[in-house]
Each structure stands twice: as structure tokens, then as C-alpha cells.
Amino acid sequence: TEEKITVLVPGGMHPRVLKRLGEAFDLIQTRAGSEMELSEEQRGRIRAVATGNQMPADWIDQLPNLELIANFGVGYDGVDAKHAASRGILVTNTPDVLNDEVADTTIGLLLNTIRRFPVAETYLREGRWEKEGSFPLTPLSLKNRHVGLLGLGRIGLEIAKRLEPFKVKISYHTRSPRNDVAYTYVPSLLELAKSVDTLISIIPATPQTHKIINSQVLQALGPSGVFINVGRGTSVDEDDLLEALKSGTIAAAGLDVFYDEPRVPAGFFDLPNLCMLPHVASASVPTRDDMADLVVDNIIDWFKTGRVLTPVPETPPK
Ligand code: NDP
């Protein structure tokens, strides 16, 4: 009988990935906190890894026969893809299958932040409508806003398309302008923040995007400004954001992502003008199932055909 290929799943993973990998491969699953506690023999036979965005260089180097790292998620900042590439190891992610879900969530978060719907529902549930009367009018409205997108990639474009029927103005900043859209391109983040009153961040975590949303950018956004982050928390200086929300430098913010998840800065909990979600932008059963299938299909295709479906740009060409 032919020996099965060994795949490592370090730490937690979506059950559908575990089920499907278990059917086709010899699966080694380790626990969070002791992800790389493996025998010499196990290290030697592992040829692929399925991970939820955690595969640093020193883990990669412990696996001499590794060929492929399949990441669950489109953001793969926790996987050292450059180091993997230098060793000829492929990295795949899960682009596109989550675009619609994340864009839908962004619109929901934007409206919740501006119109305070979660706060209004709490008001009703606490019996305050009957006792105290109508919920206070929201000072902010989406009407007549000018939205600036920081990032206009796969997900950013879906957000922009959804914003069009809301009749807002749309501008964007990326390093290179797209030639297939009519939205206004702004060549710097600071210029974008100056020209809009609503900023939506949907960029990856990279050294270049680290804490680029700072006090200067928030000041430029101004006192009626709304900041929404569905990209990565590392793009934001959270001390600066806390201060800006407290002092009225901007009006409100909505966050799905944080700098050091799942830790949320203590000061955030006291801010009435901050709407927060626990990183759920893609977190529906159907979308996570699609992401799970893409993780598994990349691994299966690699060993069947020598090709993968969705390699990241760092991955070496075959
Ligand atoms: P894409 O790679 O398709 O798009 C990334 C966009 O960011 C591009 O428009 C790119 O343009 C821009 N960008 C990258 N670096 C910079 C920079 N330094 N300055 C300005 N713009 C920059 O990615 P996706 O749209 O698929 O996903 C974006 C990110 O969203 C993911 O990397 C992930 O971290 C996050 N995400 C969060 C989710 C959540 O649950 N909250 C779910 C899914 C994704 P250019 O290269 O021209 O600069």
C-alpha cells in the first residue's frame, strides 16, 4: 500500500479543513501553545502545513521536507512568505471567496458606527425606550459623506461598489492607481484623509503599513470624521486613535481588527463613539466553509498536479 503524505496542522483549525485533510492525508495536529512539539521522525515526513496565519521562519526551518504552507485567510502576515520562498516553499492564501462577506460586514460596521444601531438596540433591550422615551437622535449620518478607501484591492473594490448606491463620494489611496475605476485617486494617505470625512482601511499588515493611521491622519480627517478598520489592527496607532476619539479630533470609529488580538485596549471599552467587533468580517458558516475548501484544495492540487490554485505573490515561480 502506498504511504500517505503527511500534513501538519499547528494549533487550531476550522473543522472542515481537519475533516477533509484527514480523509486524504496522514494528519498531525498539535495544540496551540505547543505547535512545534514534534518528534524528529515527524518533522522529517511533514510535506505540507495548513495554518491560521502563524508560520514564522524558525518553525519553517524545523521542517526539512516542507513543500507548501496553505494559509486559512487572505491575510498571511503571520506566515514568513519571504523566508519560505528563499527555501523554495510555496505559500497559498484564500483570496476572493471572502470578498463579498467582508465587504458586507464593512457596510454594516459603517452604518452601525454612524447611526449607533447596536447602542439603540441595547437601549430597547434594557427597557429604556418605554421608561425614558425615544433614543437620542444620532449626530452623524451617512448622507452626503465623502468616503476614502485606504486600499482598493479585491475587497476594497467590493466595498466601493456597495457604497455607490448610498450616493456618497468615493476616493481612494493605494501605492499605484487602478486604471479600471472612476473613483478619485489620491497619491498620499494624508491627502486622502484631508479630502474625505470617512476613512475605510482595507490594506494588509506589512512593514510599510505599520501604524500609518496616526494622530496626523486623524487630525486631517477632522471633527466630523469617521474611521473604519476592517484590514489589520497593526495599521493603526491605537494610542493616537483613543486620544482622537476622546478629544473629538474625529467623531467616531468602527473597528473589526486590533493591534494585539484578542487583547483590546482597556480605554476603548469606555468610548461611546467607538463601535467594535471581534474580527468577524468573514466569519459566517458559508464563507468560512469556502475558505476551508480552498485551503484543502490547494494542498490536494499540489500533490496531485504540482500546481496550486492561489499562490501568494512571494511564492517562487515553478
Ligand atoms: P489585496 O492584496 O487584493 O488588496 C490590498 C490593497 O491594499 C491594494 O489596493 C494595495 O494597493 C493596497 N496597499 C497595500 N500596501 C499598501 C500601502 N503600503 N499603502 C497603500 N495601499 C497599500 O488584498 P484583499 O483586498 O484581498 O485584502 C486586504 C487585507 O484585508 C488582507 O491583507 C487582510 O489583512 C485584510 N482582511 C481582513 C479581514 C477581516 O476579517 N477583518 C478579512 C479579509 C481580509 P497597492 O499595492 O497599489 O498599494
Short mmCIF file of N, CA, C and O and ligand atoms in Angstrom, two decimals, residues 53 73-77 93-96 98-99 102 105 150-157 172-178 185 189 201-210 212 229-232 256-257 261 279-283 288 291 313, ligand 1:
data_model
loop_
_atom_site.label_atom_id
_atom_site.label_comp_id
_atom_site.label_asym_id
_atom_site.label_seq_id
_atom_site.Cartn_x
_atom_site.Cartn_y
_atom_site.Cartn_z
N ASN A 53 -2.67 31.54 9.80
CA ASN A 53 -1.83 32.74 9.80
C ASN A 53 -0.75 32.74 10.87
O ASN A 53 -0.50 33.75 11.52
N GLY A 73 -7.16 32.14 5.29
CA GLY A 73 -7.31 33.59 5.36
C GLY A 73 -6.59 34.23 4.20
O GLY A 73 -5.61 33.67 3.69
N VAL A 74 -7.07 35.40 3.76
CA VAL A 74 -6.40 36.09 2.66
C VAL A 74 -5.17 36.84 3.17
O VAL A 74 -4.14 36.92 2.50
N GLY A 75 -5.24 37.35 4.41
CA GLY A 75 -4.09 38.00 5.04
C GLY A 75 -3.17 36.92 5.57
O GLY A 75 -3.60 36.03 6.30
N TYR A 76 -1.89 36.98 5.20
CA TYR A 76 -0.95 35.94 5.61
C TYR A 76 0.28 36.55 6.28
O TYR A 76 1.38 36.01 6.19
N ASP A 77 0.05 37.68 6.99
CA ASP A 77 1.15 38.40 7.63
C ASP A 77 1.84 37.59 8.73
O ASP A 77 2.98 37.88 9.09
N ASN A 93 -2.95 31.37 0.00
CA ASN A 93 -3.92 32.01 0.89
C ASN A 93 -5.32 31.79 0.34
O ASN A 93 -5.49 30.98 -0.58
N THR A 94 -6.33 32.48 0.90
CA THR A 94 -7.71 32.25 0.43
C THR A 94 -8.35 33.54 -0.08
O THR A 94 -9.27 34.07 0.52
N PRO A 95 -7.85 34.07 -1.22
CA PRO A 95 -8.42 35.30 -1.75
C PRO A 95 -9.80 35.09 -2.38
O PRO A 95 -10.18 33.95 -2.67
N ASP A 96 -10.50 36.18 -2.61
CA ASP A 96 -11.76 36.26 -3.38
C ASP A 96 -12.97 35.59 -2.75
O ASP A 96 -14.04 36.18 -2.74
N LEU A 98 -13.88 35.35 0.09
CA LEU A 98 -14.44 36.10 1.24
C LEU A 98 -14.74 37.55 0.92
O LEU A 98 -15.19 38.30 1.77
N ASN A 99 -14.50 37.99 -0.34
CA ASN A 99 -14.68 39.41 -0.68
C ASN A 99 -16.07 39.94 -0.32
O ASN A 99 -16.20 40.99 0.30
N VAL A 102 -16.80 40.12 3.57
CA VAL A 102 -16.05 41.17 4.26
C VAL A 102 -16.58 42.56 3.85
O VAL A 102 -16.72 43.45 4.68
N THR A 105 -19.87 43.11 5.64
CA THR A 105 -19.61 43.45 7.05
C THR A 105 -19.17 44.90 7.19
O THR A 105 -19.57 45.60 8.13
N LEU A 150 -8.71 53.40 1.97
CA LEU A 150 -7.28 53.12 2.02
C LEU A 150 -7.13 51.64 1.65
O LEU A 150 -7.41 50.78 2.46
N GLY A 151 -6.76 51.39 0.40
CA GLY A 151 -6.76 50.03 -0.15
C GLY A 151 -7.93 49.87 -1.11
O GLY A 151 -9.08 50.16 -0.75
N LEU A 152 -7.64 49.50 -2.34
CA LEU A 152 -8.69 49.23 -3.32
C LEU A 152 -8.30 47.96 -4.09
O LEU A 152 -8.20 47.94 -5.31
N GLY A 153 -8.07 46.90 -3.31
CA GLY A 153 -7.76 45.60 -3.89
C GLY A 153 -9.03 44.80 -4.08
O GLY A 153 -10.09 45.35 -4.36
N ARG A 154 -8.91 43.49 -3.92
CA ARG A 154 -10.07 42.60 -4.13
C ARG A 154 -11.25 43.00 -3.24
O ARG A 154 -12.38 43.14 -3.71
N ILE A 155 -10.97 43.20 -1.94
CA ILE A 155 -12.07 43.53 -1.01
C ILE A 155 -12.44 45.01 -1.11
O ILE A 155 -13.63 45.35 -1.14
N GLY A 156 -11.44 45.88 -1.19
CA GLY A 156 -11.71 47.32 -1.29
C GLY A 156 -12.64 47.65 -2.44
O GLY A 156 -13.56 48.47 -2.31
N LEU A 157 -12.44 46.98 -3.57
CA LEU A 157 -13.28 47.23 -4.74
C LEU A 157 -14.73 46.82 -4.47
O LEU A 157 -15.67 47.52 -4.89
N TYR A 172 -9.85 57.16 -3.20
CA TYR A 172 -9.04 56.08 -2.64
C TYR A 172 -7.56 56.41 -2.70
O TYR A 172 -7.12 57.24 -3.51
N HIS A 173 -6.82 55.74 -1.82
CA HIS A 173 -5.36 55.78 -1.91
C HIS A 173 -4.79 54.37 -1.88
O HIS A 173 -5.18 53.54 -1.05
N THR A 174 -3.91 54.09 -2.83
CA THR A 174 -3.10 52.88 -2.87
C THR A 174 -1.74 53.34 -3.37
O THR A 174 -1.59 54.50 -3.75
N ARG A 175 -0.73 52.45 -3.41
CA ARG A 175 0.57 52.91 -3.91
C ARG A 175 0.50 53.18 -5.41
O ARG A 175 1.07 54.14 -5.90
N SER A 176 -0.22 52.31 -6.13
CA SER A 176 -0.36 52.56 -7.57
C SER A 176 -1.85 52.65 -7.91
O SER A 176 -2.65 51.82 -7.47
N PRO A 177 -2.23 53.69 -8.72
CA PRO A 177 -3.64 53.87 -9.06
C PRO A 177 -4.15 52.71 -9.92
O PRO A 177 -3.39 52.11 -10.69
N ARG A 178 -5.44 52.38 -9.80
CA ARG A 178 -6.07 51.39 -10.68
C ARG A 178 -6.51 52.09 -11.95
O ARG A 178 -6.98 53.22 -11.90
N TYR A 185 -8.39 59.10 -7.43
CA TYR A 185 -7.15 58.61 -6.82
C TYR A 185 -6.45 59.75 -6.09
O TYR A 185 -6.32 60.86 -6.62
N LEU A 189 -1.80 59.06 1.77
CA LEU A 189 -2.82 58.81 2.80
C LEU A 189 -3.23 60.11 3.47
O LEU A 189 -4.42 60.34 3.73
N SER A 201 -10.17 51.57 6.10
CA SER A 201 -8.89 50.92 5.86
C SER A 201 -9.09 49.44 5.53
O SER A 201 -9.67 48.69 6.31
N ILE A 202 -8.61 49.05 4.36
CA ILE A 202 -8.66 47.64 3.93
C ILE A 202 -7.36 47.29 3.20
O ILE A 202 -7.34 46.97 2.01
N ILE A 203 -6.27 47.44 3.98
CA ILE A 203 -4.92 47.14 3.48
C ILE A 203 -4.30 46.03 4.33
O ILE A 203 -4.72 45.82 5.47
N PRO A 204 -3.31 45.33 3.79
CA PRO A 204 -2.66 44.26 4.55
C PRO A 204 -1.69 44.78 5.61
O PRO A 204 -1.27 45.94 5.55
N ALA A 205 -1.34 43.91 6.56
CA ALA A 205 -0.28 44.22 7.53
C ALA A 205 1.06 43.98 6.86
O ALA A 205 1.38 42.86 6.50
N THR A 206 1.83 45.07 6.67
CA THR A 206 3.18 44.97 6.12
C THR A 206 4.03 45.96 6.90
O THR A 206 3.49 46.81 7.62
N PRO A 207 5.36 45.89 6.77
CA PRO A 207 6.20 46.90 7.43
C PRO A 207 5.80 48.31 7.00
O PRO A 207 5.84 49.25 7.79
N GLN A 208 5.38 48.48 5.74
CA GLN A 208 5.03 49.81 5.22
C GLN A 208 3.70 50.34 5.77
O GLN A 208 3.46 51.54 5.73
N THR A 209 2.82 49.46 6.23
CA THR A 209 1.51 49.92 6.70
C THR A 209 1.44 49.98 8.23
O THR A 209 0.40 50.25 8.80
N HIS A 210 2.58 49.73 8.90
CA HIS A 210 2.59 49.68 10.37
C HIS A 210 2.30 51.06 10.97
O HIS A 210 3.04 52.01 10.73
N ILE A 212 0.32 53.45 10.29
CA ILE A 212 0.25 54.63 9.40
C ILE A 212 -0.99 55.48 9.68
O ILE A 212 -1.05 56.64 9.30
N ASN A 229 -12.01 50.37 10.35
CA ASN A 229 -10.90 49.47 10.02
C ASN A 229 -11.36 48.02 9.94
O ASN A 229 -11.81 47.44 10.92
N VAL A 230 -11.26 47.47 8.72
CA VAL A 230 -11.53 46.04 8.52
C VAL A 230 -10.31 45.33 7.94
O VAL A 230 -10.38 44.16 7.57
N GLY A 231 -9.19 46.07 7.83
CA GLY A 231 -7.96 45.48 7.28
C GLY A 231 -7.19 44.75 8.36
O GLY A 231 -7.47 43.59 8.66
N ARG A 232 -6.22 45.45 8.94
CA ARG A 232 -5.44 44.89 10.04
C ARG A 232 -5.23 45.95 11.11
O ARG A 232 -4.98 47.12 10.79
N ASP A 256 -13.05 46.29 13.34
CA ASP A 256 -13.19 44.83 13.37
C ASP A 256 -11.87 44.17 13.76
O ASP A 256 -11.83 42.99 14.07
N VAL A 257 -10.78 44.94 13.68
CA VAL A 257 -9.44 44.39 13.91
C VAL A 257 -8.65 45.27 14.87
O VAL A 257 -8.88 46.48 14.94
N GLU A 261 -4.60 41.30 18.92
CA GLU A 261 -5.80 40.47 19.16
C GLU A 261 -5.45 39.21 19.93
O GLU A 261 -4.39 38.63 19.70
N HIS A 279 -13.22 40.73 15.22
CA HIS A 279 -12.64 40.19 13.99
C HIS A 279 -13.57 39.15 13.34
O HIS A 279 -13.20 37.98 13.20
N VAL A 280 -14.74 39.59 12.94
CA VAL A 280 -15.75 38.68 12.39
C VAL A 280 -16.10 38.97 10.93
O VAL A 280 -17.07 38.40 10.41
N ALA A 281 -15.31 39.81 10.25
CA ALA A 281 -15.72 40.25 8.91
C ALA A 281 -16.03 39.10 7.95
O ALA A 281 -16.95 39.19 7.15
N SER A 282 -15.29 38.00 8.04
CA SER A 282 -15.55 36.88 7.12
C SER A 282 -16.24 35.71 7.84
O SER A 282 -16.40 34.63 7.28
N ALA A 283 -16.63 35.95 9.10
CA ALA A 283 -16.99 34.84 9.99
C ALA A 283 -18.45 34.37 9.88
O ALA A 283 -19.19 34.38 10.86
N ARG A 288 -16.72 30.78 5.69
CA ARG A 288 -15.60 30.03 6.29
C ARG A 288 -15.50 28.63 5.66
O ARG A 288 -14.40 28.09 5.53
N MET A 291 -13.62 29.12 2.48
CA MET A 291 -12.20 29.33 2.78
C MET A 291 -11.53 28.01 3.13
O MET A 291 -10.41 27.71 2.67
N PRO A 313 1.96 36.32 -3.85
CA PRO A 313 2.96 36.87 -4.79
C PRO A 313 4.42 36.49 -4.47
O PRO A 313 5.23 36.39 -5.39
P1 NDP B 1 -5.42 42.87 -1.98
O1 NDP B 1 -4.00 42.46 -1.99
O2 NDP B 1 -6.31 42.49 -3.10
O3 NDP B 1 -5.52 44.46 -1.78
C1 NDP B 1 -4.67 45.18 -0.96
C2 NDP B 1 -4.82 46.67 -1.25
O4 NDP B 1 -4.00 47.39 -0.34
C3 NDP B 1 -4.37 47.05 -2.66
O5 NDP B 1 -5.24 48.01 -3.17
C4 NDP B 1 -2.99 47.64 -2.43
O6 NDP B 1 -2.68 48.55 -3.46
C5 NDP B 1 -3.18 48.30 -1.07
N1 NDP B 1 -1.93 48.51 -0.34
C6 NDP B 1 -1.01 47.59 0.02
N2 NDP B 1 0.02 48.16 0.65
C7 NDP B 1 -0.25 49.48 0.70
C8 NDP B 1 0.46 50.60 1.21
N3 NDP B 1 1.65 50.49 1.80
N4 NDP B 1 -0.12 51.83 1.07
C9 NDP B 1 -1.31 51.96 0.47
N5 NDP B 1 -2.03 50.93 -0.03
C10 NDP B 1 -1.49 49.71 0.07
O7 NDP B 1 -5.98 42.31 -0.59
P2 NDP B 1 -7.50 42.00 -0.17
O8 NDP B 1 -8.38 43.11 -0.62
O9 NDP B 1 -7.86 40.62 -0.56
O10 NDP B 1 -7.34 42.03 1.42
C11 NDP B 1 -6.81 43.15 2.07
C12 NDP B 1 -6.48 42.86 3.54
O11 NDP B 1 -7.67 42.83 4.30
C13 NDP B 1 -5.86 41.48 3.79
O12 NDP B 1 -4.46 41.50 3.60
C14 NDP B 1 -6.21 41.22 5.24
O13 NDP B 1 -5.17 41.62 6.11
C15 NDP B 1 -7.45 42.08 5.49
N6 NDP B 1 -8.64 41.25 5.74
C16 NDP B 1 -9.32 41.36 6.93
C17 NDP B 1 -10.43 40.56 7.17
C18 NDP B 1 -11.18 40.65 8.46
O14 NDP B 1 -11.70 39.63 8.91
N7 NDP B 1 -11.30 41.81 9.07
C19 NDP B 1 -10.90 39.58 6.21
C20 NDP B 1 -10.15 39.58 4.97
C21 NDP B 1 -9.07 40.38 4.77
P3 NDP B 1 -1.16 48.85 -3.91
O15 NDP B 1 -0.44 47.54 -3.97
O16 NDP B 1 -1.28 49.56 -5.23
O17 NDP B 1 -0.58 49.74 -2.86
#
